[in-house]
Amino acid sequence: MNDTYRVAIIGGGIVGVSTAYHLAEQGETNVVVLERGELTSGSTWHAAGNLPHFAGSFNMMKLHRYSKKLYQELEARHGDIGMHLTGSLRLAQNRDRMDEFERIAAMARQNGTEMAVMGVDEIRTRWPWLEVHDLQGGLWDLLDGHVDPTSVTNAMAADARAAGVTIRRNAPVLAISRADSGRWELETPAGTVSAEVIMNAAGFRAPEIAAMAGYTIPVSSMEHQYLVTEEIPELAARDDEIPMIRDPDISYYLRQERKGVIIGPYEHDGVPWASGGVPPEFGQELLPPDLDRIADYVADAMERVPMSASAGIKTIINGPITYTPDGLPLIGPVAGIGNCFLNCGSSFGITQGGGSGLFGAQWILAGETSLDMWELDPRRFGAWADSDWVAARCKDIYDHEYAHSYPHEWADRPAGRPVRKTPAFDRHEAAGAVFSTAFGWERPAFFAADGAEQEDHYSFRRADWQASVAKECEAVREAAGLLDLSGFAKFDVSGPGALAMLESIGANRMPGRIGGIVLTHALTSTGGVLSEFSVTRMGEEDFYLVSAAAAELHDLDILQAAMPDDGSVKIDNITTGWGSFVVAGPRSRDILAKLTDTDLSNEAFGWLTGREIPVSGMPVRALRVNYVGELGWELHHRIEDQLALYDALYEAGAEFGLVPFGLRAMDSLRLEKMYRGWRTDLSSEYSLVEAGMERFVRFDKNADFKGRAALQAQVEQGAPHRLVCLEIDAGEADCISSEPVVDDKGEIIGTTTSGGFAPHLGKSLAIAYLRTDLANEGRLVSVDILGERRPAQVHIDALYDPGNERLRA
Ligand SMILES: Cc1cc2nc3c(=O)[nH]c(=O)nc-3n(C[C@H](O)[C@H](O)[C@H](O)COP(=O)(O)OP(=O)(O)OC[C@H]3O[C@@H](n4cnc5c(N)ncnc54)[C@H](O)[C@@H]3O)c2cc1C
């Protein structure tokens, strides 16, 4: 028997099998799936098999859509796999829910998914058996439905086997080690399997596999129950199947199962399972049912669909579902470990199984994905995600499974917080900060002004916190503001090989002189944006790199992958040891001048330069750059100096009107300046040329860099899209992202990637990608915002200070 493979996938649930299927489809059949028991014997076999398109994000919706299409193809090839495309109706009991539905329906329109928001009258007419008295409307998804999870897995397994993939059942992986050659060795009862690449698809046992391979993952399991009723006479009398009902404001799904129904609640106080580890002997069994826990939800469901109330309960299924702290699976590389991938943490693994396999396979074979899958990248969590935080967040996600997907809400919800605070946290809190999190860091989102409550209020429309944000924006534009961005990822890259290494990573040329700062981007092979680094040349061979907080592990991987093995480069991740304040605004020079003897004039300390200077006696890396478009400095400092620096800045700043500002003000100010956001406006799906960032590409430099050929081709032949700024005649709602941009005939010509209200200009703005031929200054277009088609004007340049005069001030 061959025990040597290119790829070993651990786990034969829908996700592992789908990955094997897609590897084979993409031409790699030197693959083994090692399954502990029988295929699907983890969570897959007992899943309800529901297949919603609904998702809080555009790309997750695409992933869901892909899975559904794949399953339809499998059914066409293999015969019945239990596909029932019944359509589904999500119910809205409040206006916010209707807003959410409008937002999701607009996303759906852009990816060919047929969804429609409808009013109560239409619902009553189409589905007279539904109780509608308390509804405001609903969201109809024409192609929602369900599939038999075991049949669909077996169909993919059959295709994978036929293509040459090996699937071994009753082959538990007992231990994992790495040979000197770098190959992985997986111990099973039948002997050792050797593989170049491993993927952990072990479902609720994924943390065990992680421990064997020497890493941890933020995964925790929750109990989930659904009940199946006996036959319902009204359903027995019908030839067709009723659509699935989801009542998110109560929190359950209900669908037809044979001639009865399934009712599956997500309780608001869910029950974690096996927090201390899955018992070794736990196999294919179910967990003991607990009807009391779900009784109220079931009663609600039966009131909603009265015909179901007469039916007895046939069975209750209670099984474990894996959760991650943000409810999305972990698909991609394990930080810092080569040839080691995850495809686990799926709480909707049947809905996502097809797409999870597709992107899992792309990661293994291409090292990148065809859609921007950052939201699934395992490196969005770090070692700071300790087990208490993970458990609290996973339970919180389950408890809020059907909550409105408001902007900002996930990062704000209190469960498990705080895990990462800067020393200035208490100072910010005393100043009125309302915090939000990124990569675990507590960061001021805004500072409650004029006696406003120190808490966030969520909405799909313009919310009350805008008043506080407007004050902060005004202060930054007119005087000065201080923003704590200590979470920035920060790296010192040094040594004789540092310059050449950095030239090879990004599209831009490194600063030629000491003190120079450049922005450079690591790209995909198609020129899409992976990372955005600001690089300051601190010395001949010393470079200081700063990138997005959430990108710390992702970007460290990129740096380490490029490191030559001759010892000529040293990389220090100094993220936690260094803090970072932004002091920006026309009075920022006056403030800083009180704390340092360094000449801060334009001649001595120009825009886009940086160096270490003493500030109030402390060594500070002062970088004359900022993301809000004003005169200002980023002040990177030793974390132990943070409070002293904070106090010194405020003492010096009092006479100049220095105020604290938060991330939401920053976001509004950067929209005015048309600064692109990492992983929103800059993503791996659009090239740096499409993003209008050609000035950061140096085709004439000697070093080659990934994506260069693709960018060159776009420069020569034209790129399909162009990033623009939209000035929108909005109502009381602004763009968030993924709103369709349409022409005067209603044809979709682009999509937004971020947006919001900019109080300084008093305008509603968005960043969008449009078809290049339509991306001209002044063009009139429309944007679909919460069901309304709002007029908008295209701008190629920033609306605020396009010539950067303020930055050079
Ligand atoms: C009651 C219930 C209802 C659900 N309903 C839905 C639904 O309607 N729609 C939906 O999308 N999702 C639903 N889910 C979630 C869905 O079941 C899971 O997300 C999905 O099955 C996860 O698939 P997986 O392949 O990642 O994990 P699993 O199916 O658990 O597969 C992991 C596999 O790894 C194997 N394994 C573990 N350890 C080892 C080892 N050491 N060596 C080798 N193999 C190992 C296991 O035996 C298992 O077969 C439901 C879940 C439950 C509990």
Coordinates of N, CA and C in Angstrom, one line a residue, residues 140-336:
W140 N -37.5 36.5 0.5 CA -37.7 35.3 -0.2 C -36.5 34.9 -0.9
D141 N -36.0 33.7 -0.7 CA -34.8 33.1 -1.4 C -35.3 32.0 -2.2
L142 N -35.4 32.2 -3.5 CA -36.0 31.2 -4.4 C -35.3 29.9 -4.4
L143 N -34.0 29.8 -4.3 CA -33.3 28.5 -4.4 C -32.7 28.0 -3.1
D144 N -33.3 28.5 -2.0 CA -32.9 27.9 -0.7 C -33.5 26.4 -0.7
G145 N -33.0 25.7 0.2 CA -33.5 24.3 0.3 C -32.7 23.5 1.2
H146 N -32.7 22.2 1.0 CA -31.9 21.3 1.8 C -31.4 20.1 1.0
V147 N -30.4 19.4 1.6 CA -29.8 18.3 0.9 C -29.5 17.2 1.9
D148 N -29.4 16.0 1.5 CA -29.0 15.0 2.4 C -27.4 15.0 2.6
P149 N -27.0 15.4 3.8 CA -25.5 15.6 3.9 C -24.7 14.4 3.7
T150 N -25.2 13.2 4.0 CA -24.4 12.0 3.8 C -24.3 11.7 2.3
S151 N -25.4 11.9 1.6 CA -25.4 11.5 0.2 C -24.5 12.5 -0.6
V152 N -24.5 13.8 -0.2 CA -23.7 14.7 -1.0 C -22.2 14.4 -0.7
T153 N -21.9 14.1 0.5 CA -20.5 13.8 0.8 C -20.1 12.5 0.1
N154 N -21.0 11.5 0.1 CA -20.6 10.3 -0.6 C -20.5 10.5 -2.1
A155 N -21.3 11.4 -2.7 CA -21.1 11.7 -4.1 C -19.8 12.3 -4.4
M156 N -19.3 13.2 -3.6 CA -18.0 13.8 -3.8 C -16.9 12.8 -3.5
A157 N -17.1 11.9 -2.5 CA -16.1 10.9 -2.3 C -16.0 10.0 -3.5
A158 N -17.1 9.6 -4.1 CA -17.1 8.7 -5.3 C -16.3 9.4 -6.4
D159 N -16.6 10.7 -6.6 CA -15.8 11.3 -7.7 C -14.3 11.4 -7.4
A160 N -14.0 11.7 -6.2 CA -12.6 11.9 -5.8 C -11.9 10.5 -5.9
R161 N -12.5 9.5 -5.5 CA -12.0 8.1 -5.6 C -11.7 7.8 -7.1
A162 N -12.8 8.1 -7.9 CA -12.7 7.7 -9.3 C -11.5 8.5 -10.0
A163 N -11.2 9.7 -9.4 CA -10.1 10.4 -10.0 C -8.7 10.0 -9.5
G164 N -8.7 9.1 -8.5 CA -7.5 8.6 -8.0 C -7.1 9.0 -6.5
V165 N -8.0 9.7 -5.9 CA -7.8 10.0 -4.4 C -8.0 8.8 -3.6
T166 N -7.2 8.6 -2.5 CA -7.4 7.5 -1.6 C -8.2 7.9 -0.4
I167 N -9.2 7.2 -0.1 CA -9.9 7.5 1.1 C -9.8 6.3 2.1
R168 N -9.3 6.5 3.2 CA -9.2 5.4 4.2 C -10.1 5.7 5.4
R169 N -11.0 4.7 5.5 CA -11.9 4.8 6.7 C -11.3 4.0 7.8
N170 N -11.8 4.2 9.0 CA -11.3 3.6 10.2 C -9.7 3.8 10.3
A171 N -9.3 5.0 10.0 CA -7.9 5.3 10.0 C -7.7 6.5 10.9
P172 N -7.9 6.4 12.2 CA -7.7 7.6 13.0 C -6.2 8.1 13.0
V173 N -6.0 9.3 12.9 CA -4.6 9.9 13.1 C -4.4 10.0 14.6
L174 N -3.3 9.3 15.0 CA -3.0 9.2 16.5 C -1.9 10.2 16.9
A175 N -1.0 10.5 16.0 CA 0.1 11.4 16.3 C 0.6 12.0 15.0
I176 N 1.2 13.2 15.1 CA 1.8 13.9 14.0 C 3.2 14.4 14.3
S177 N 4.1 14.1 13.4 CA 5.4 14.7 13.6 C 6.0 15.1 12.3
R178 N 7.1 15.8 12.3 CA 7.7 16.3 11.1 C 9.1 15.7 10.9
A179 N 9.4 15.1 9.8 CA 10.7 14.5 9.5 C 11.7 15.6 9.2
D180 N 13.0 15.3 9.3 CA 14.0 16.3 8.9 C 13.8 16.9 7.5
S181 N 13.2 16.0 6.7 CA 13.0 16.5 5.3 C 11.9 17.5 5.2
G182 N 11.2 17.7 6.3 CA 10.0 18.7 6.3 C 8.7 18.0 6.0
R183 N 8.8 16.7 5.6 CA 7.5 16.0 5.4 C 6.8 15.6 6.7
W184 N 5.5 15.6 6.6 CA 4.7 15.2 7.8 C 4.6 13.7 7.9
E185 N 4.6 13.2 9.1 CA 4.4 11.8 9.3 C 3.2 11.7 10.2
L186 N 2.2 11.0 9.7 CA 0.9 10.8 10.5 C 0.8 9.3 10.9
E187 N 0.7 9.2 12.2 CA 0.6 7.8 12.7 C -0.8 7.3 12.7
T188 N -1.1 6.2 12.2 CA -2.4 5.6 12.2 C -2.2 4.1 12.7
P189 N -3.3 3.5 13.2 CA -3.1 2.1 13.6 C -2.5 1.2 12.5
A190 N -2.7 1.5 11.3 CA -2.2 0.7 10.2 C -0.8 1.1 9.7
G191 N -0.2 2.0 10.4 CA 1.1 2.5 10.0 C 1.2 4.0 9.8
T192 N 2.4 4.4 9.4 CA 2.7 5.8 9.2 C 2.4 6.3 7.8
V193 N 1.7 7.4 7.7 CA 1.4 8.0 6.4 C 2.3 9.2 6.3
S194 N 3.0 9.3 5.1 CA 3.9 10.5 4.9 C 3.2 11.4 3.9
A195 N 3.3 12.7 4.3 CA 2.7 13.7 3.3 C 3.5 15.0 3.3
E196 N 3.5 15.6 2.2 CA 4.2 16.9 2.1 C 3.3 18.0 2.8
V197 N 2.0 17.9 2.6 CA 1.1 18.9 3.1 C 0.0 18.2 3.9
I198 N -0.4 18.8 5.0 CA -1.5 18.3 5.7 C -2.6 19.3 5.9
M199 N -3.8 18.8 5.9 CA -5.0 19.7 6.2 C -5.8 19.1 7.3
N200 N -6.1 20.0 8.3 CA -6.9 19.5 9.4 C -8.4 19.8 9.1
A201 N -9.1 18.7 8.9 CA -10.6 18.9 8.6 C -11.3 18.0 9.6
A202 N -10.9 18.0 10.8 CA -11.4 17.0 11.8 C -12.6 17.5 12.6
G203 N -13.3 18.5 12.1 CA -14.5 18.9 12.8 C -14.3 19.2 14.2
F204 N -15.2 18.6 15.1 CA -15.0 19.0 16.5 C -13.8 18.4 17.2
R205 N -13.1 17.5 16.4 CA -11.8 17.1 17.0 C -10.6 17.8 16.3
A206 N -10.9 18.9 15.6 CA -9.8 19.6 15.0 C -8.8 20.2 16.1
P207 N -9.3 20.6 17.3 CA -8.3 21.0 18.2 C -7.3 19.9 18.6
E208 N -7.8 18.6 18.6 CA -6.9 17.5 18.9 C -5.8 17.4 17.9
I209 N -6.2 17.5 16.6 CA -5.2 17.4 15.5 C -4.2 18.6 15.6
A210 N -4.7 19.7 16.0 CA -3.9 20.9 16.1 C -2.8 20.6 17.2
A211 N -3.3 20.1 18.3 CA -2.3 19.8 19.4 C -1.2 18.8 18.9
M212 N -1.6 17.8 18.2 CA -0.7 16.8 17.7 C 0.4 17.5 16.8
A213 N 0.0 18.5 16.0 CA 0.9 19.2 15.1 C 1.6 20.4 15.7
G214 N 1.2 20.7 17.0 CA 2.0 21.8 17.7 C 1.4 23.2 17.5
Y215 N 0.1 23.3 17.3 CA -0.5 24.7 17.3 C -1.8 24.6 18.0
T216 N -2.4 25.7 18.2 CA -3.8 25.8 18.8 C -4.7 26.5 17.8
I217 N -6.0 26.1 17.9 CA -7.0 26.8 17.1 C -8.2 27.3 17.9
P218 N -8.7 28.4 17.5 CA -9.9 29.0 18.3 C -11.2 28.3 17.9
V219 N -11.4 27.1 18.4 CA -12.6 26.4 18.0 C -13.2 25.9 19.3
S220 N -14.5 25.9 19.4 CA -15.2 25.4 20.5 C -16.6 24.8 20.0
S221 N -17.1 23.8 20.7 CA -18.3 23.2 20.2 C -19.5 23.6 21.0
M222 N -20.7 23.7 20.3 CA -21.9 24.0 21.0 C -22.9 22.9 20.7
E223 N -23.8 22.6 21.6 CA -24.9 21.7 21.3 C -25.9 22.4 20.4
H224 N -26.4 21.6 19.5 CA -27.5 22.2 18.6 C -28.6 21.1 18.5
Q225 N -29.8 21.5 18.7 CA -30.9 20.5 18.6 C -31.9 20.9 17.5
Y226 N -32.5 19.9 16.9 CA -33.7 20.2 16.1 C -34.6 19.0 16.4
L227 N -35.9 19.2 16.3 CA -36.9 18.1 16.5 C -37.6 17.9 15.1
V228 N -38.0 16.6 15.0 CA -38.7 16.2 13.8 C -40.1 15.8 14.2
T229 N -41.1 16.3 13.6 CA -42.5 15.9 14.0 C -43.0 14.7 13.2
E230 N -44.1 14.2 13.8 CA -44.8 13.2 13.0 C -45.5 13.8 11.8
E231 N -46.2 13.0 11.1 CA -46.8 13.5 9.9 C -47.9 14.5 10.2
I232 N -48.0 15.5 9.4 CA -48.9 16.6 9.5 C -50.0 16.4 8.4
P233 N -51.3 16.3 8.8 CA -52.2 15.9 7.7 C -52.2 16.9 6.5
E234 N -52.1 18.2 6.9 CA -52.1 19.2 5.8 C -50.9 19.0 4.8
L235 N -49.8 18.6 5.4 CA -48.7 18.4 4.5 C -48.8 17.1 3.7
A236 N -49.4 16.1 4.4 CA -49.6 14.8 3.7 C -50.6 15.0 2.5
A237 N -51.5 16.0 2.6 CA -52.4 16.2 1.5 C -51.8 17.0 0.4
R238 N -50.6 17.5 0.5 CA -50.0 18.3 -0.6 C -49.1 17.5 -1.4
D239 N -48.9 17.9 -2.6 CA -48.0 17.2 -3.5 C -46.6 17.9 -3.4
D240 N -46.7 19.3 -3.2 CA -45.4 20.0 -3.2 C -44.9 20.1 -1.7
E241 N -43.7 20.7 -1.6 CA -43.1 20.9 -0.3 C -43.2 22.3 0.1
I242 N -43.5 22.6 1.3 CA -43.6 24.1 1.7 C -42.2 24.6 1.8
P243 N -42.1 26.0 1.6 CA -40.7 26.6 1.8 C -40.2 26.6 3.2
M244 N -39.0 26.7 3.3 CA -38.4 26.8 4.7 C -38.7 28.1 5.3
I245 N -39.0 28.1 6.6 CA -39.3 29.4 7.3 C -38.2 29.6 8.3
R246 N -37.7 30.8 8.3 CA -36.7 31.2 9.3 C -37.3 32.4 10.0
D247 N -37.3 32.4 11.3 CA -37.9 33.5 12.1 C -36.8 34.0 13.0
P248 N -35.9 34.9 12.4 CA -34.7 35.3 13.1 C -35.0 36.1 14.4
D249 N -36.1 36.8 14.4 CA -36.3 37.6 15.6 C -36.8 36.7 16.8
I250 N -37.2 35.5 16.5 CA -37.4 34.5 17.6 C -36.1 33.6 17.7
S251 N -35.6 33.2 16.6 CA -34.4 32.4 16.5 C -34.6 30.9 16.3
Y252 N -35.3 30.6 15.1 CA -35.4 29.2 14.8 C -35.6 29.0 13.3
Y253 N -35.4 27.8 12.8 CA -35.8 27.5 11.4 C -36.8 26.4 11.5
L254 N -37.6 26.4 10.4 CA -38.7 25.3 10.3 C -38.7 24.9 8.9
R255 N -38.7 23.6 8.6 CA -38.8 23.2 7.2 C -39.5 21.8 7.2
Q256 N -40.0 21.5 6.0 CA -40.7 20.3 5.8 C -39.6 19.1 5.8
E257 N -40.0 18.0 6.5 CA -39.2 16.8 6.4 C -40.1 15.7 6.2
R258 N -40.1 15.1 5.0 CA -41.1 14.2 4.6 C -42.5 14.8 4.7
K259 N -43.4 14.2 5.5 CA -44.7 14.9 5.6 C -44.8 15.5 7.0
G260 N -43.7 15.7 7.7 CA -43.7 16.4 9.0 C -42.9 17.7 8.8
V261 N -42.5 18.3 9.9 CA -41.5 19.4 9.9 C -40.4 19.2 10.8
I262 N -39.3 19.9 10.5 CA -38.1 20.0 11.4 C -38.2 21.4 12.0
I263 N -38.0 21.5 13.3 CA -37.9 22.8 14.0 C -36.6 22.9 14.7
G264 N -35.7 23.9 14.3 CA -34.4 23.9 14.9 C -34.1 25.3 15.5
P265 N -34.2 25.5 16.8 CA -33.9 26.8 17.4 C -32.4 27.0 17.7
Y266 N -32.0 28.2 17.6 CA -30.7 28.6 18.2 C -31.0 29.3 19.4
E267 N -30.8 28.7 20.6 CA -31.2 29.3 21.8 C -30.4 30.5 22.1
H268 N -31.0 31.5 22.9 CA -30.2 32.7 23.2 C -29.3 32.4 24.4
D269 N -29.3 31.3 25.0 CA -28.4 30.9 26.0 C -27.9 29.5 25.7
G270 N -27.1 29.3 24.7 CA -26.7 28.0 24.2 C -25.8 27.3 25.2
V271 N -25.6 26.0 24.9 CA -24.9 25.1 25.8 C -23.6 24.6 25.1
P272 N -22.5 25.1 25.7 CA -21.2 24.5 25.1 C -21.1 23.0 25.3
W273 N -20.3 22.4 24.5 CA -20.2 21.0 24.6 C -18.7 20.6 24.7
A274 N -18.3 19.7 25.6 CA -17.0 19.2 25.7 C -15.9 20.3 25.8
S275 N -16.2 21.2 26.7 CA -15.3 22.4 26.8 C -13.9 21.9 27.2
G276 N -13.8 20.8 28.0 CA -12.5 20.3 28.4 C -11.9 19.3 27.5
G277 N -12.5 19.2 26.3 CA -11.9 18.2 25.3 C -13.0 17.1 25.0
V278 N -13.0 16.7 23.8 CA -14.0 15.7 23.4 C -13.5 14.3 24.0
P279 N -14.5 13.6 24.7 CA -14.1 12.3 25.2 C -13.5 11.4 24.1
P280 N -12.5 10.7 24.4 CA -11.8 9.9 23.3 C -12.8 8.9 22.7
E281 N -13.7 8.3 23.5 CA -14.6 7.3 23.0 C -15.7 7.8 22.3
F282 N -15.9 9.2 22.3 CA -17.1 9.7 21.6 C -17.0 9.5 20.1
G283 N -18.0 8.8 19.6 CA -18.0 8.5 18.1 C -19.1 9.1 17.4
Q284 N -20.0 8.3 16.9 CA -21.1 8.8 16.0 C -22.3 9.1 16.8
E285 N -22.3 8.9 18.1 CA -23.6 9.0 18.8 C -24.1 10.5 18.9
L286 N -25.3 10.6 19.3 CA -25.9 11.9 19.5 C -25.8 12.3 21.0
L287 N -26.1 13.5 21.2 CA -26.1 13.9 22.6 C -27.5 13.8 23.2
P288 N -27.7 13.7 24.5 CA -29.0 13.5 25.1 C -29.9 14.7 24.7
P289 N -31.1 14.5 24.3 CA -32.0 15.6 23.9 C -32.4 16.4 25.2
D290 N -32.7 17.6 25.0 CA -33.2 18.5 26.1 C -34.3 19.4 25.6
L291 N -35.5 18.8 25.6 CA -36.7 19.5 25.0 C -37.0 20.8 25.7
D292 N -36.8 20.8 27.0 CA -37.2 22.0 27.8 C -36.4 23.2 27.3
R293 N -35.2 23.0 26.9 CA -34.3 24.1 26.5 C -34.9 24.8 25.3
I294 N -35.6 24.1 24.5 CA -36.0 24.7 23.2 C -37.5 24.8 23.1
A295 N -38.2 24.5 24.2 CA -39.7 24.4 24.2 C -40.3 25.7 23.8
D296 N -39.8 26.9 24.3 CA -40.4 28.1 24.0 C -40.3 28.5 22.5
Y297 N -39.2 28.2 22.0 CA -38.9 28.5 20.6 C -39.9 27.6 19.7
V298 N -40.0 26.3 20.1 CA -40.8 25.4 19.4 C -42.3 25.9 19.4
A299 N -42.7 26.3 20.6 CA -44.1 26.8 20.8 C -44.3 28.0 19.8
D300 N -43.3 28.9 19.8 CA -43.4 30.1 18.8 C -43.6 29.6 17.4
A301 N -42.7 28.6 17.1 CA -42.7 28.1 15.7 C -44.1 27.5 15.4
M302 N -44.7 26.8 16.3 CA -46.0 26.2 16.1 C -47.1 27.2 16.0
E303 N -46.9 28.3 16.7 CA -47.9 29.4 16.5 C -47.7 30.0 15.1
R304 N -46.5 30.1 14.6 CA -46.3 30.7 13.3 C -46.8 29.8 12.2
V305 N -46.6 28.5 12.4 CA -47.1 27.5 11.4 C -48.1 26.6 12.1
P306 N -49.4 27.1 12.3 CA -50.3 26.4 13.2 C -50.5 25.0 12.8
M307 N -50.4 24.6 11.5 CA -50.7 23.2 11.2 C -49.7 22.3 11.9
S308 N -48.5 22.8 12.3 CA -47.5 21.9 12.9 C -47.8 21.7 14.4
A309 N -48.8 22.4 14.9 CA -49.0 22.3 16.4 C -49.7 21.0 16.7
S310 N -50.4 20.4 15.7 CA -51.2 19.2 16.0 C -50.3 17.9 16.0
A311 N -49.1 18.1 15.5 CA -48.2 16.9 15.2 C -47.4 16.5 16.5
G312 N -47.3 15.3 16.7 CA -46.4 14.8 17.8 C -45.0 14.9 17.4
I313 N -44.1 14.8 18.4 CA -42.7 14.9 18.1 C -42.2 13.4 17.9
K314 N -41.6 13.3 16.7 CA -41.1 11.9 16.4 C -39.7 11.7 17.0
T315 N -38.8 12.7 16.8 CA -37.5 12.5 17.3 C -36.8 13.9 17.6
I316 N -35.8 13.9 18.5 CA -35.1 15.1 18.7 C -33.6 14.7 18.4
I317 N -33.0 15.5 17.6 CA -31.5 15.4 17.3 C -30.8 16.4 18.1
N318 N -29.8 16.0 18.8 CA -28.9 16.9 19.5 C -27.5 16.5 19.2
G319 N -26.8 17.4 18.5 CA -25.4 17.1 18.1 C -24.5 18.3 18.3
P320 N -23.2 18.0 18.3 CA -22.2 19.1 18.4 C -21.9 19.8 17.1
I321 N -21.9 21.1 17.2 CA -21.5 22.0 16.1 C -20.2 22.7 16.5
T322 N -19.2 22.8 15.6 CA -18.1 23.6 16.0 C -18.3 25.1 15.7
Y323 N -17.8 25.9 16.5 CA -17.9 27.3 16.4 C -16.6 28.0 16.5
T324 N -16.4 29.1 15.8 CA -15.2 29.9 16.0 C -15.7 31.2 16.6
P325 N -14.8 32.1 17.0 CA -15.2 33.3 17.7 C -15.9 34.3 16.9
D326 N -15.9 34.2 15.5 CA -16.7 35.1 14.7 C -17.7 34.3 13.9
G327 N -17.8 33.0 14.1 CA -18.8 32.2 13.5 C -18.4 31.8 12.1
L328 N -17.3 32.1 11.6 CA -16.9 31.7 10.3 C -15.8 30.6 10.3
P329 N -15.7 29.8 9.3 CA -14.8 28.7 9.4 C -13.3 29.2 9.3
L330 N -12.4 28.3 9.6 CA -11.0 28.6 9.5 C -10.5 27.8 8.2
I331 N -10.2 28.6 7.2 CA -9.8 27.9 5.9 C -8.5 28.6 5.5
G332 N -7.4 27.9 5.5 CA -6.2 28.5 5.0 C -5.0 28.0 5.9
P333 N -3.9 28.7 5.7 CA -2.6 28.3 6.4 C -2.6 28.5 7.9
V334 N -1.9 27.6 8.6 CA -1.6 27.9 10.0 C -0.4 28.8 10.1
A335 N -0.6 29.9 10.9 CA 0.5 30.9 11.0 C 1.8 30.2 11.4
G336 N 2.8 30.6 10.7 CA 4.2 30.2 11.1 C 4.6 28.8 10.8

